[in-house]
CSV table of C-alpha atoms (C1' of nucleotides) in Angstrom, one decimal:
chain,number,residue,atom,x,y,z
O,1335,MET,CA,-18.2,25.2,-1.8
O,1336,GLN,CA,-15.6,25.7,0.9
O,1337,ASP,CA,-15.7,27.7,4.1
O,1338,LYS,CA,-13.2,29.6,6.2
O,1339,SER,CA,-9.5,29.0,5.4
O,1340,ILE,CA,-8.6,25.3,4.9
O,1341,SER,CA,-5.1,24.6,6.0
O,1342,GLN,CA,-2.3,24.3,3.5
O,1343,ALA,CA,-1.7,20.8,4.8
O,1344,VAL,CA,-5.2,19.7,3.7
O,1345,ILE,CA,-5.0,21.4,0.3
O,1346,GLY,CA,-1.7,19.8,-0.4
O,1347,ARG,CA,-3.3,16.4,0.1
O,1348,LEU,CA,-6.3,17.0,-2.2
O,1349,PRO,CA,-4.5,16.3,-5.5
O,1350,ARG,CA,-3.3,12.9,-4.2
O,1351,TYR,CA,-6.8,11.9,-3.1
O,1352,TYR,CA,-8.0,13.0,-6.5
O,1353,ARG,CA,-5.5,10.8,-8.2
O,1354,TYR,CA,-6.3,7.7,-6.1
O,1355,LEU,CA,-10.0,8.2,-6.6
O,1356,GLY,CA,-9.5,8.6,-10.3
O,1357,ASP,CA,-7.6,5.4,-10.5
O,1358,LEU,CA,-10.2,3.5,-8.4
O,1359,LYS,CA,-12.9,4.9,-10.6
O,1360,ASP,CA,-11.0,3.7,-13.7
O,1361,GLU,CA,-10.8,0.2,-12.1
O,1362,GLY,CA,-14.6,0.2,-11.7
O,1363,VAL,CA,-14.6,0.5,-7.9
O,1364,GLU,CA,-17.9,2.0,-6.8
O,1365,ARG,CA,-17.5,2.5,-3.1
O,1366,ILE,CA,-14.7,2.8,-0.7
O,1367,SER,CA,-14.4,3.3,3.1
O,1368,SER,CA,-12.0,5.6,4.7
O,1369,LYS,CA,-10.3,2.5,6.2
O,1370,GLU,CA,-9.8,0.9,2.8
O,1371,LEU,CA,-8.5,4.1,1.3
O,1372,SER,CA,-6.2,4.7,4.3
O,1373,ILE,CA,-4.5,1.3,3.6
O,1374,LEU,CA,-4.1,2.1,-0.1
O,1375,MET,CA,-2.7,5.6,0.5
O,1376,LYS,CA,-0.7,4.8,3.6
O,1377,VAL,CA,-2.3,7.5,5.8
O,1378,THR,CA,-4.7,7.2,8.7
O,1379,ALA,CA,-8.5,6.8,8.2
O,1380,SER,CA,-9.0,9.5,10.7
O,1381,GLN,CA,-7.0,12.0,8.6
O,1382,ILE,CA,-9.0,11.1,5.5
O,1383,ARG,CA,-12.4,11.7,7.3
O,1384,GLN,CA,-11.1,14.9,8.8
O,1385,ASP,CA,-9.8,16.2,5.5
O,1386,PHE,CA,-13.1,15.5,3.6
O,1387,ASN,CA,-15.2,17.0,6.4
O,1388,ASN,CA,-13.5,20.3,5.9
O,1389,PHE,CA,-15.7,20.6,2.8
O,1390,GLY,CA,-18.9,19.0,4.2
O,1391,GLY,CA,-19.9,15.4,4.4
O,1392,PHE,CA,-19.3,13.4,1.2
O,1393,GLY,CA,-19.9,9.9,2.8
O,1394,GLN,CA,-22.7,7.9,4.3
O,1395,GLN,CA,-22.5,6.1,7.6
O,1396,GLY,CA,-22.4,2.4,7.3
O,1397,TYR,CA,-21.6,2.6,3.6
O,1398,GLY,CA,-18.5,4.7,3.0
O,1399,TYR,CA,-17.8,7.0,0.1
O,1400,ASN,CA,-19.1,6.7,-3.5
O,1401,VAL,CA,-15.9,6.8,-5.5
O,1402,SER,CA,-17.3,8.6,-8.6
O,1403,TYR,CA,-19.1,11.2,-6.5
O,1404,LEU,CA,-16.2,11.9,-4.3
O,1405,TYR,CA,-13.9,12.2,-7.3
O,1406,GLU,CA,-16.2,14.7,-8.9
O,1407,GLU,CA,-16.5,16.7,-5.7
O,1408,ILE,CA,-12.8,16.9,-5.0
O,1409,GLY,CA,-12.4,17.9,-8.7
O,1410,LYS,CA,-14.8,20.8,-8.1
O,1411,ILE,CA,-13.0,21.9,-4.9
O,1412,LEU,CA,-9.8,21.9,-6.9
O,1413,GLY,CA,-11.4,24.1,-9.6
O,1414,LEU,CA,-11.1,21.4,-12.3
O,1415,ASN,CA,-14.7,21.8,-13.4
O,1416,GLU,CA,-13.8,25.0,-15.2
O,1417,ASP,CA,-11.2,25.7,-17.8
O,1418,HIS,CA,-8.0,27.7,-17.0
O,1419,HIS,CA,-6.2,29.6,-19.7
O,1420,LEU,CA,-2.4,29.6,-19.3
O,1421,ILE,CA,0.6,31.2,-21.0
O,1422,ILE,CA,4.2,30.3,-20.6
O,1423,ILE,CA,6.9,32.8,-20.3
O,1424,GLY,CA,10.2,31.3,-21.5
O,1425,ALA,CA,10.5,29.0,-24.5
O,1426,GLY,CA,13.7,27.3,-23.2
O,1427,ASN,CA,13.8,23.6,-22.4
O,1428,LEU,CA,11.5,23.8,-19.5
O,1429,GLY,CA,9.0,26.0,-21.1
O,1430,ARG,CA,8.8,23.7,-24.1
O,1431,ALA,CA,8.5,20.6,-21.9
O,1432,LEU,CA,5.6,22.1,-20.0
O,1433,THR,CA,3.8,23.1,-23.2
O,1434,ASN,CA,3.9,19.6,-24.5
O,1435,TYR,CA,2.7,18.1,-21.2
O,1436,SER,CA,-0.6,17.3,-22.8
O,1437,ASN,CA,-2.1,15.7,-19.6
O,1438,PHE,CA,-2.7,19.1,-18.2
O,1439,GLY,CA,-5.1,19.8,-21.0
O,1440,ASN,CA,-7.4,17.0,-20.0
O,1441,ARG,CA,-7.9,18.6,-16.6
O,1442,GLY,CA,-8.9,21.9,-18.1
O,1443,PHE,CA,-5.5,23.6,-18.2
O,1444,ILE,CA,-5.2,25.1,-21.7
O,1445,PHE,CA,-1.9,26.5,-22.9
O,1446,GLU,CA,-2.8,29.4,-25.1
O,1447,GLY,CA,0.6,31.0,-25.8
O,1448,ILE,CA,4.3,30.9,-25.2
O,1449,PHE,CA,6.6,33.9,-25.0
O,1450,ASP,CA,10.3,34.6,-25.1
O,1451,LYS,CA,12.6,37.6,-25.4
O,1452,SER,CA,15.1,35.8,-27.7
O,1453,SER,CA,14.8,36.7,-31.3
O,1454,GLU,CA,16.2,33.3,-32.2
O,1455,LEU,CA,13.1,31.6,-30.6
O,1456,ILE,CA,10.4,34.1,-31.6
O,1457,GLY,CA,8.4,32.6,-34.4
O,1458,LYS,CA,9.5,29.0,-33.8
O,1459,LYS,CA,6.9,26.4,-33.2
O,1460,VAL,CA,6.5,24.7,-29.8
O,1461,GLY,CA,3.9,22.0,-30.2
O,1462,LEU,CA,0.9,23.8,-31.6
O,1463,LEU,CA,2.0,27.2,-30.4
O,1464,THR,CA,4.3,29.8,-32.0
O,1465,VAL,CA,6.7,31.7,-29.7
O,1466,LYS,CA,5.7,35.3,-29.4
O,1467,PRO,CA,7.8,38.3,-28.5
O,1468,MET,CA,7.5,39.8,-25.0
O,1469,GLU,CA,6.1,43.0,-26.3
O,1470,GLU,CA,2.9,41.3,-27.1
O,1471,LEU,CA,2.4,40.0,-23.5
O,1472,GLU,CA,-0.1,42.4,-22.1
O,1473,ALA,CA,-2.3,42.5,-25.1
O,1474,PHE,CA,-2.4,38.7,-25.3
O,1475,ILE,CA,-3.3,38.2,-21.7
O,1476,GLU,CA,-6.2,40.6,-22.2
O,1477,GLU,CA,-7.4,39.2,-25.4
O,1478,HIS,CA,-7.3,35.5,-24.4
O,1479,SER,CA,-8.6,35.9,-20.9
O,1480,ILE,CA,-5.5,34.3,-19.4
O,1481,ASP,CA,-5.8,33.5,-15.7
O,1482,ILE,CA,-2.6,31.6,-15.0
O,1483,VAL,CA,1.0,32.6,-16.0
O,1484,VAL,CA,3.8,30.1,-16.0
O,1485,ILE,CA,7.2,31.6,-15.4
O,1486,ALA,CA,9.9,29.4,-16.9
O,1487,ILE,CA,12.8,31.8,-17.3
O,1488,PRO,CA,16.0,32.4,-15.2
O,1489,LYS,CA,15.6,34.3,-12.0
O,1490,THR,CA,17.1,37.4,-13.3
O,1491,GLY,CA,14.1,38.2,-15.5
O,1492,ALA,CA,11.4,36.5,-13.3
O,1493,VAL,CA,10.8,39.4,-10.9
O,1494,SER,CA,10.1,42.0,-13.5
O,1495,VAL,CA,8.0,39.7,-15.6
O,1496,ALA,CA,5.9,38.9,-12.5
O,1497,ASP,CA,5.4,42.6,-11.9
O,1498,ARG,CA,4.2,43.0,-15.5
O,1499,VAL,CA,1.6,40.2,-15.4
O,1500,VAL,CA,0.4,41.3,-12.0
O,1501,LYS,CA,-0.2,44.8,-13.5
O,1502,CYS,CA,-2.4,43.1,-16.1
O,1503,GLY,CA,-4.6,41.6,-13.4
O,1504,ILE,CA,-3.2,38.1,-13.3
O,1505,LYS,CA,-4.0,36.4,-9.9
O,1506,ALA,CA,-2.1,33.2,-10.2
O,1507,ILE,CA,1.5,32.4,-11.1
O,1508,TRP,CA,3.2,29.0,-11.5
O,1509,ASN,CA,6.8,29.9,-10.8
O,1510,PHE,CA,9.7,27.7,-11.9
O,1511,ALA,CA,12.3,30.5,-11.5
O,1512,HIS,CA,14.6,30.0,-8.5
O,1513,VAL,CA,13.5,33.2,-6.7
O,1514,ASP,CA,10.7,34.2,-4.3
O,1515,LEU,CA,8.4,36.5,-6.2
O,1516,LEU,CA,7.0,39.5,-4.3
O,1517,VAL,CA,3.4,39.9,-5.2
O,1518,PRO,CA,0.3,41.6,-3.7
O,1519,PRO,CA,-1.7,39.6,-1.2
O,1520,ASP,CA,-4.5,38.8,-3.6
O,1521,VAL,CA,-2.1,37.1,-6.1
O,1522,VAL,CA,-1.2,33.4,-5.5
O,1523,VAL,CA,2.2,32.0,-6.4
O,1524,GLU,CA,2.9,28.3,-6.5
O,1525,ASN,CA,6.6,27.6,-6.6
O,1526,VAL,CA,8.3,24.7,-8.2
O,1527,HIS,CA,11.9,25.0,-7.1
O,1528,LEU,CA,13.6,22.0,-8.8
O,1529,SER,CA,17.0,22.6,-7.3
O,1530,ASP,CA,15.4,22.8,-3.8
O,1531,SER,CA,13.8,19.5,-4.4
O,1532,LEU,CA,17.1,17.9,-5.6
O,1533,MET,CA,18.9,19.3,-2.5
O,1534,LYS,CA,16.3,17.6,-0.2
O,1535,LEU,CA,17.0,14.3,-2.0
O,1536,SER,CA,20.7,14.9,-1.5
O,1537,TYR,CA,20.2,15.6,2.2
O,1538,MET,CA,18.2,12.4,2.7
O,1539,LEU,CA,20.8,10.4,0.8
O,1540,THR,CA,23.6,11.9,2.9
O,1541,VAL,CA,21.9,11.2,6.2
O,1542,ARG,CA,21.4,7.4,5.6
V,1468,MET,CA,27.2,16.1,11.1
V,1469,GLN,CA,23.5,15.8,12.2
V,1470,ASP,CA,21.9,13.9,15.0
V,1471,LYS,CA,18.6,12.1,15.5
V,1472,SER,CA,15.9,12.6,12.9
V,1473,ILE,CA,15.5,16.2,11.8
V,1474,SER,CA,11.8,16.9,10.9
V,1475,GLN,CA,10.8,17.2,7.3
V,1476,ALA,CA,9.6,20.7,8.0
V,1477,VAL,CA,13.1,21.8,8.8
V,1478,ILE,CA,14.7,19.9,6.0
V,1479,GLY,CA,12.3,21.5,3.6
V,1480,ARG,CA,13.5,24.9,4.7
V,1481,LEU,CA,17.2,24.3,4.3
V,1482,PRO,CA,17.5,24.9,0.6
V,1483,ARG,CA,15.7,28.2,0.9
V,1484,TYR,CA,18.2,29.3,3.7
V,1485,TYR,CA,21.0,28.1,1.4
V,1486,ARG,CA,19.7,30.2,-1.5
V,1487,TYR,CA,19.3,33.4,0.6
V,1488,LEU,CA,22.7,33.0,2.2
V,1489,GLY,CA,24.3,32.4,-1.2
V,1490,ASP,CA,22.7,35.7,-2.5
V,1491,LEU,CA,23.9,37.6,0.6
V,1492,LYS,CA,27.4,36.1,0.2
V,1493,ASP,CA,27.4,37.3,-3.5
V,1494,GLU,CA,26.4,40.7,-2.3
V,1495,GLY,CA,29.4,40.8,0.0
V,1496,VAL,CA,27.5,40.7,3.2
V,1497,GLU,CA,29.7,39.2,6.0
V,1498,ARG,CA,27.4,38.8,8.9
V,1499,ILE,CA,23.7,38.6,9.5
V,1500,SER,CA,21.5,38.3,12.6
V,1501,SER,CA,18.5,36.0,12.8
V,1502,LYS,CA,16.4,39.1,13.1
V,1503,GLU,CA,17.7,40.6,9.9
V,1504,LEU,CA,17.4,37.3,8.0
V,1505,SER,CA,13.9,36.8,9.3
V,1506,ILE,CA,12.8,40.1,7.8
V,1507,LEU,CA,14.4,39.2,4.5
V,1508,MET,CA,12.9,35.8,4.3
V,1509,LYS,CA,9.6,36.6,6.0
V,1510,VAL,CA,9.8,34.0,8.7
V,1511,THR,CA,10.3,34.4,12.5
V,1512,ALA,CA,13.8,34.9,13.9
V,1513,SER,CA,12.8,32.2,16.4
V,1514,GLN,CA,12.3,29.6,13.7
V,1515,ILE,CA,15.6,30.4,12.1
V,1516,ARG,CA,17.5,29.9,15.4
V,1517,GLN,CA,15.6,26.8,16.2
V,1518,ASP,CA,16.2,25.4,12.7
V,1519,PHE,CA,20.0,26.0,12.8
V,1520,ASN,CA,20.3,24.6,16.3
V,1521,ASN,CA,19.1,21.3,15.1
V,1522,PHE,CA,22.6,21.0,13.6
V,1523,GLY,CA,24.6,22.6,16.4
V,1524,GLY,CA,25.4,26.3,17.0
V,1525,PHE,CA,26.5,28.2,13.9
V,1526,GLY,CA,26.3,31.6,15.5
V,1527,GLN,CA,27.9,33.7,18.1
V,1528,GLN,CA,26.0,35.7,20.8
V,1529,GLY,CA,26.1,39.4,20.3
V,1530,TYR,CA,27.3,39.0,16.7
V,1531,GLY,CA,24.9,36.9,14.7
V,1532,TYR,CA,26.0,34.5,12.0
V,1533,ASN,CA,28.9,34.6,9.6
V,1534,VAL,CA,27.3,34.4,6.2
V,1535,SER,CA,30.0,32.5,4.4
V,1536,TYR,CA,30.5,30.0,7.2
V,1537,LEU,CA,26.7,29.4,7.6
V,1538,TYR,CA,26.4,29.0,3.8
V,1539,GLU,CA,29.1,26.4,3.7
V,1540,GLU,CA,27.8,24.5,6.7
V,1541,ILE,CA,24.3,24.3,5.3
V,1542,GLY,CA,25.8,23.2,2.0
V,1543,LYS,CA,27.5,20.4,3.9
V,1544,ILE,CA,24.3,19.4,5.6
V,1545,LEU,CA,22.6,19.2,2.3
V,1546,GLY,CA,25.4,17.0,1.0
V,1547,LEU,CA,26.5,19.6,-1.6
V,1548,ASN,CA,30.2,19.2,-0.6
V,1549,GLU,CA,30.4,15.9,-2.5
V,1550,ASP,CA,29.5,15.1,-6.1
V,1551,HIS,CA,26.4,13.1,-7.0
V,1552,HIS,CA,26.2,11.1,-10.2
V,1553,LEU,CA,22.8,11.0,-11.9
V,1554,ILE,CA,21.1,9.4,-14.8
V,1555,ILE,CA,17.8,10.3,-16.3
V,1556,ILE,CA,15.3,7.7,-17.5
V,1557,GLY,CA,13.2,9.2,-20.2
V,1558,ALA,CA,14.5,11.4,-23.0
V,1559,GLY,CA,11.2,13.1,-23.6
V,1560,ASN,CA,10.7,16.8,-23.2
V,1561,LEU,CA,11.1,16.8,-19.5
V,1562,GLY,CA,14.1,14.5,-19.5
V,1563,ARG,CA,15.8,16.7,-22.0
V,1564,ALA,CA,14.9,19.9,-20.1
V,1565,LEU,CA,16.4,18.4,-16.9
V,1566,THR,CA,19.6,17.3,-18.6
V,1567,ASN,CA,20.2,20.9,-19.9
V,1568,TYR,CA,19.5,22.4,-16.5
V,1569,SER,CA,23.2,23.2,-16.1
V,1570,ASN,CA,22.8,24.9,-12.7
V,1571,PHE,CA,22.6,21.6,-11.0
V,1572,GLY,CA,26.1,20.8,-12.2
V,1573,ASN,CA,27.5,23.7,-10.3
V,1574,ARG,CA,26.2,22.2,-7.1
V,1575,GLY,CA,27.8,18.8,-7.6
V,1576,PHE,CA,24.9,17.1,-9.5
V,1577,ILE,CA,26.5,15.6,-12.5
V,1578,PHE,CA,24.3,14.1,-15.2
V,1579,GLU,CA,26.2,11.0,-16.5
V,1580,GLY,CA,23.6,9.5,-18.8
V,1581,ILE,CA,20.1,9.5,-20.3
V,1582,PHE,CA,18.1,6.5,-21.3
V,1583,ASP,CA,15.0,5.8,-23.3
V,1584,LYS,CA,13.2,2.8,-24.7
V,1585,SER,CA,12.2,4.5,-27.9
V,1586,SER,CA,14.4,3.4,-30.9
V,1587,GLU,CA,13.7,6.8,-32.4
V,1588,LEU,CA,15.5,8.6,-29.5
V,1589,ILE,CA,18.3,6.1,-28.9
V,1590,GLY,CA,21.5,7.5,-30.3
V,1591,LYS,CA,20.3,11.0,-30.4
V,1592,LYS,CA,22.2,13.8,-28.6
V,1593,VAL,CA,20.8,15.5,-25.6
V,1594,GLY,CA,23.2,18.3,-24.6
V,1595,LEU,CA,26.5,16.5,-24.2
V,1596,LEU,CA,24.9,13.1,-23.7
V,1597,THR,CA,23.7,10.4,-26.1
V,1598,VAL,CA,20.5,8.6,-25.4
V,1599,LYS,CA,21.1,5.0,-24.5
V,1600,PRO,CA,18.8,2.0,-24.7
V,1601,MET,CA,17.2,0.6,-21.5
V,1602,GLU,CA,19.1,-2.6,-21.9
V,1603,GLU,CA,22.3,-0.9,-20.8
V,1604,LEU,CA,20.8,0.5,-17.6
V,1605,GLU,CA,22.1,-1.8,-15.0
V,1606,ALA,CA,25.7,-2.0,-16.4
V,1607,PHE,CA,25.8,1.8,-16.7
V,1608,ILE,CA,24.7,2.4,-13.1
V,1609,GLU,CA,27.4,0.0,-11.9
V,1610,GLU,CA,30.2,1.4,-14.1
V,1611,HIS,CA,29.6,5.1,-13.4
V,1612,SER,CA,28.8,4.8,-9.7
V,1613,ILE,CA,25.4,6.4,-10.2
V,1614,ASP,CA,23.8,7.3,-6.9
V,1615,ILE,CA,20.6,9.2,-8.0
V,1616,VAL,CA,18.2,8.1,-10.7
V,1617,VAL,CA,15.8,10.6,-12.2
V,1618,ILE,CA,12.5,9.1,-13.5
V,1619,ALA,CA,11.0,11.2,-16.2
V,1620,ILE,CA,8.8,8.7,-18.0
V,1621,PRO,CA,5.0,8.3,-17.9
V,1622,LYS,CA,3.6,6.5,-14.9
V,1623,THR,CA,2.9,3.2,-16.7
V,1624,GLY,CA,6.6,2.4,-16.9
V,1625,ALA,CA,7.8,4.2,-13.8
V,1626,VAL,CA,7.0,1.5,-11.2
V,1627,SER,CA,9.0,-1.3,-13.0
V,1628,VAL,CA,11.9,1.0,-13.8
V,1629,ALA,CA,12.0,2.0,-10.1
V,1630,ASP,CA,12.2,-1.7,-9.2
V,1631,ARG,CA,15.0,-2.3,-11.7
V,1632,VAL,CA,17.2,0.5,-10.3
V,1633,VAL,CA,16.5,-0.4,-6.7
V,1634,LYS,CA,17.7,-3.9,-7.5
V,1635,CYS,CA,21.0,-2.3,-8.7
V,1636,GLY,CA,21.4,-0.7,-5.2
V,1637,ILE,CA,20.2,2.8,-6.0
V,1638,LYS,CA,19.1,4.5,-2.8
V,1639,ALA,CA,17.7,7.8,-4.2
V,1640,ILE,CA,15.1,8.4,-6.8
V,1641,TRP,CA,13.9,11.8,-8.1
V,1642,ASN,CA,10.5,10.9,-9.4
V,1643,PHE,CA,8.6,13.0,-11.9
V,1644,ALA,CA,6.1,10.3,-12.8
V,1645,HIS,CA,2.6,10.8,-11.5
V,1646,VAL,CA,2.6,7.8,-9.3
V,1647,ASP,CA,3.7,6.8,-5.8
V,1648,LEU,CA,6.6,4.5,-6.1
V,1649,LEU,CA,6.8,1.5,-3.7
V,1650,VAL,CA,10.4,1.1,-2.5
V,1651,PRO,CA,12.2,-0.5,0.4
V,1652,PRO,CA,12.6,1.7,3.5
V,1653,ASP,CA,16.2,2.4,2.9
V,1654,VAL,CA,15.5,4.0,-0.5
V,1655,VAL,CA,14.4,7.7,-0.6
V,1656,VAL,CA,12.1,9.1,-3.2
V,1657,GLU,CA,11.6,12.8,-3.8
V,1658,ASN,CA,8.5,13.3,-5.8
V,1659,VAL,CA,7.9,16.2,-8.2
V,1660,HIS,CA,4.2,15.9,-9.1
V,1661,LEU,CA,3.7,18.8,-11.5
V,1662,SER,CA,0.0,18.3,-12.0
V,1663,ASP,CA,-0.5,18.2,-8.2
V,1664,SER,CA,1.3,21.5,-8.0
V,1665,LEU,CA,-0.9,23.0,-10.7
V,1666,MET,CA,-4.0,21.8,-9.0
V,1667,LYS,CA,-3.0,23.5,-5.8
V,1668,LEU,CA,-2.7,26.7,-7.8
V,1669,SER,CA,-6.1,26.1,-9.3
V,1670,TYR,CA,-7.6,25.6,-5.9
V,1671,MET,CA,-6.1,28.8,-4.5
V,1672,LEU,CA,-7.3,30.7,-7.6
V,1673,THR,CA,-10.8,29.2,-7.2
V,1674,VAL,CA,-11.1,30.1,-3.5
V,1675,ARG,CA,-10.3,33.8,-3.9
W,535,DT,C1',31.8,46.8,30.6
W,536,DA,C1',27.3,47.4,28.2
W,537,DG,C1',24.8,46.0,24.3
W,538,DA,C1',23.5,42.7,21.2
W,539,DT,C1',22.1,38.4,19.9
W,540,DT,C1',22.5,33.6,20.3
W,541,DG,C1',21.1,29.0,22.2
W,542,DT,C1',17.6,26.9,24.7
W,543,DT,C1',13.7,26.3,27.6
W,544,DA,C1',8.8,27.2,28.2
W,545,DA,C1',4.2,28.4,26.2
W,546,DT,C1',1.3,28.4,22.5
W,547,DC,C1',-0.7,27.0,18.5
W,548,DG,C1',-2.2,23.8,15.0
W,549,DA,C1',-2.4,19.4,13.0
W,550,DT,C1',-2.9,14.5,13.6
W,551,DT,C1',-4.8,10.6,15.8
W,552,DA,C1',-8.1,8.3,18.7
W,553,DA,C1',-12.6,7.5,20.3
W,554,DC,C1',-17.3,7.2,20.0
W,555,DA,C1',-22.1,8.7,19.4
W,556,DA,C1',-25.0,9.4,15.3
W,557,DT,C1',-27.0,7.2,11.6
W,558,DC,C1',-27.4,4.8,7.3
G,561,DT,C1',-32.7,-4.8,13.4
G,562,DA,C1',-27.6,-5.4,13.6
G,563,DG,C1',-23.4,-4.1,11.6
G,564,DA,C1',-20.7,-0.9,9.5
G,565,DT,C1',-18.8,3.4,9.0
G,566,DT,C1',-19.2,8.1,9.0
G,567,DG,C1',-19.0,12.8,11.2
G,568,DT,C1',-17.3,15.0,15.0
G,569,DT,C1',-15.5,15.8,19.6
G,570,DA,C1',-11.6,15.0,22.6
G,571,DA,C1',-6.7,13.7,23.4
G,572,DT,C1',-2.2,13.6,21.7
G,573,DC,C1',1.5,14.9,19.4
G,574,DG,C1',4.6,18.0,17.0
G,575,DA,C1',5.9,22.3,15.3
G,576,DT,C1',6.1,27.2,15.9
G,577,DT,C1',6.6,31.2,18.6
G,578,DA,C1',7.9,33.7,22.7
G,579,DA,C1',10.9,34.6,26.5
G,580,DC,C1',15.1,35.0,28.7
G,581,DA,C1',19.4,33.4,30.6
G,582,DA,C1',24.0,32.7,28.8
G,583,DT,C1',27.7,34.8,26.6
G,584,DC,C1',30.3,37.0,23.0
DNA sequence: TAGATTGTTAATCGATTAACAATC
DNA sequence: TAGATTGTTAATCGATTAACAATC
């Protein structure tokens, strides 16, 4: 599907394209030119064409892009054509919020389990799931073919949990703990550092 | 404190510097060179020095940087020396999770109120706060000198809520809704698009 | 002072934008 | 066909890295 190393800048823009194309599709728009899309998304038409051409030509000269087709193709590039099986480590507020984020399910992200070390939480229901003890982690990953682990615990425990799941063969971690995880080069980590994000906002507010 | 337009790339790195410096400070480290910090953070020493010099010289030739001093200065740049007063719109799972994220409080981010349109949630307790009806929004912002609004509602309502708070003079929005908000140029929006983040992870997993 | 390390200029690299030939 | 718009090459811009003189 894709060739040699697409830049992070391009990858970071794909989900936004996907969202706009999904909206257009829902509105019944059949075709769109890079120029029209550029106005809608407030980027240059040049960038749009360059980005898409990283993955081969999706358009047609003189016509533009077919919205449905482009939407599907970008979905495939993002790996949304196949299901992903996730577990969440940490049944605190954040872990529970993520579990109930049902939208993810529509896109093939299926939450299979939630774990916590606290005996007060183990056995409690979170949406459709029941909080399991950390001892069962490895067996569960194996048994349910988990491919993405969500880390939603404080940073003190995050590093050792990451080590544990990497040892089980997990190759993708969605990390909400405020720490940089050290993983082998074949494991990918996507960080969501909420306090970093809030600090950036604070900076921008301060400068103005 | 800072001069003409620092690039987004630099701003995005500041919170990470701040975190590492805080950790070093806690460990009792007094001084650090750009070289040592570069090894720790896995970036180039050149980048570290260039980044810091956007804000004036914080170091000393032949010595390096004083950890405590640098930590404080970056904190000031990020606006963490003054309190920020926030409200959360949306008392769903995410809104409740953010409210209880007590860490933010330590850094001067004070959650003053939480709002929801659902009559089932109004009046309920979320941490120390009580969920208020949307009708009270404008008066509350005024009365409590709110400077940051957190949007944690589905995208359908997000755009109109953003309009309302902008009309009240709000200049900073932390947006968790999966939509691009259209605001005047003097209003800053920091987006946290969780599903975009998860799609990036899916992409990286697919490519390997 | 000599050694170390910053601050800063210059070189390189990569990403974005512009331009236009190819082609539907 | 003529007009429109892509795919792609070339030009520009900005960010990162390297180098080194300044200086503690």
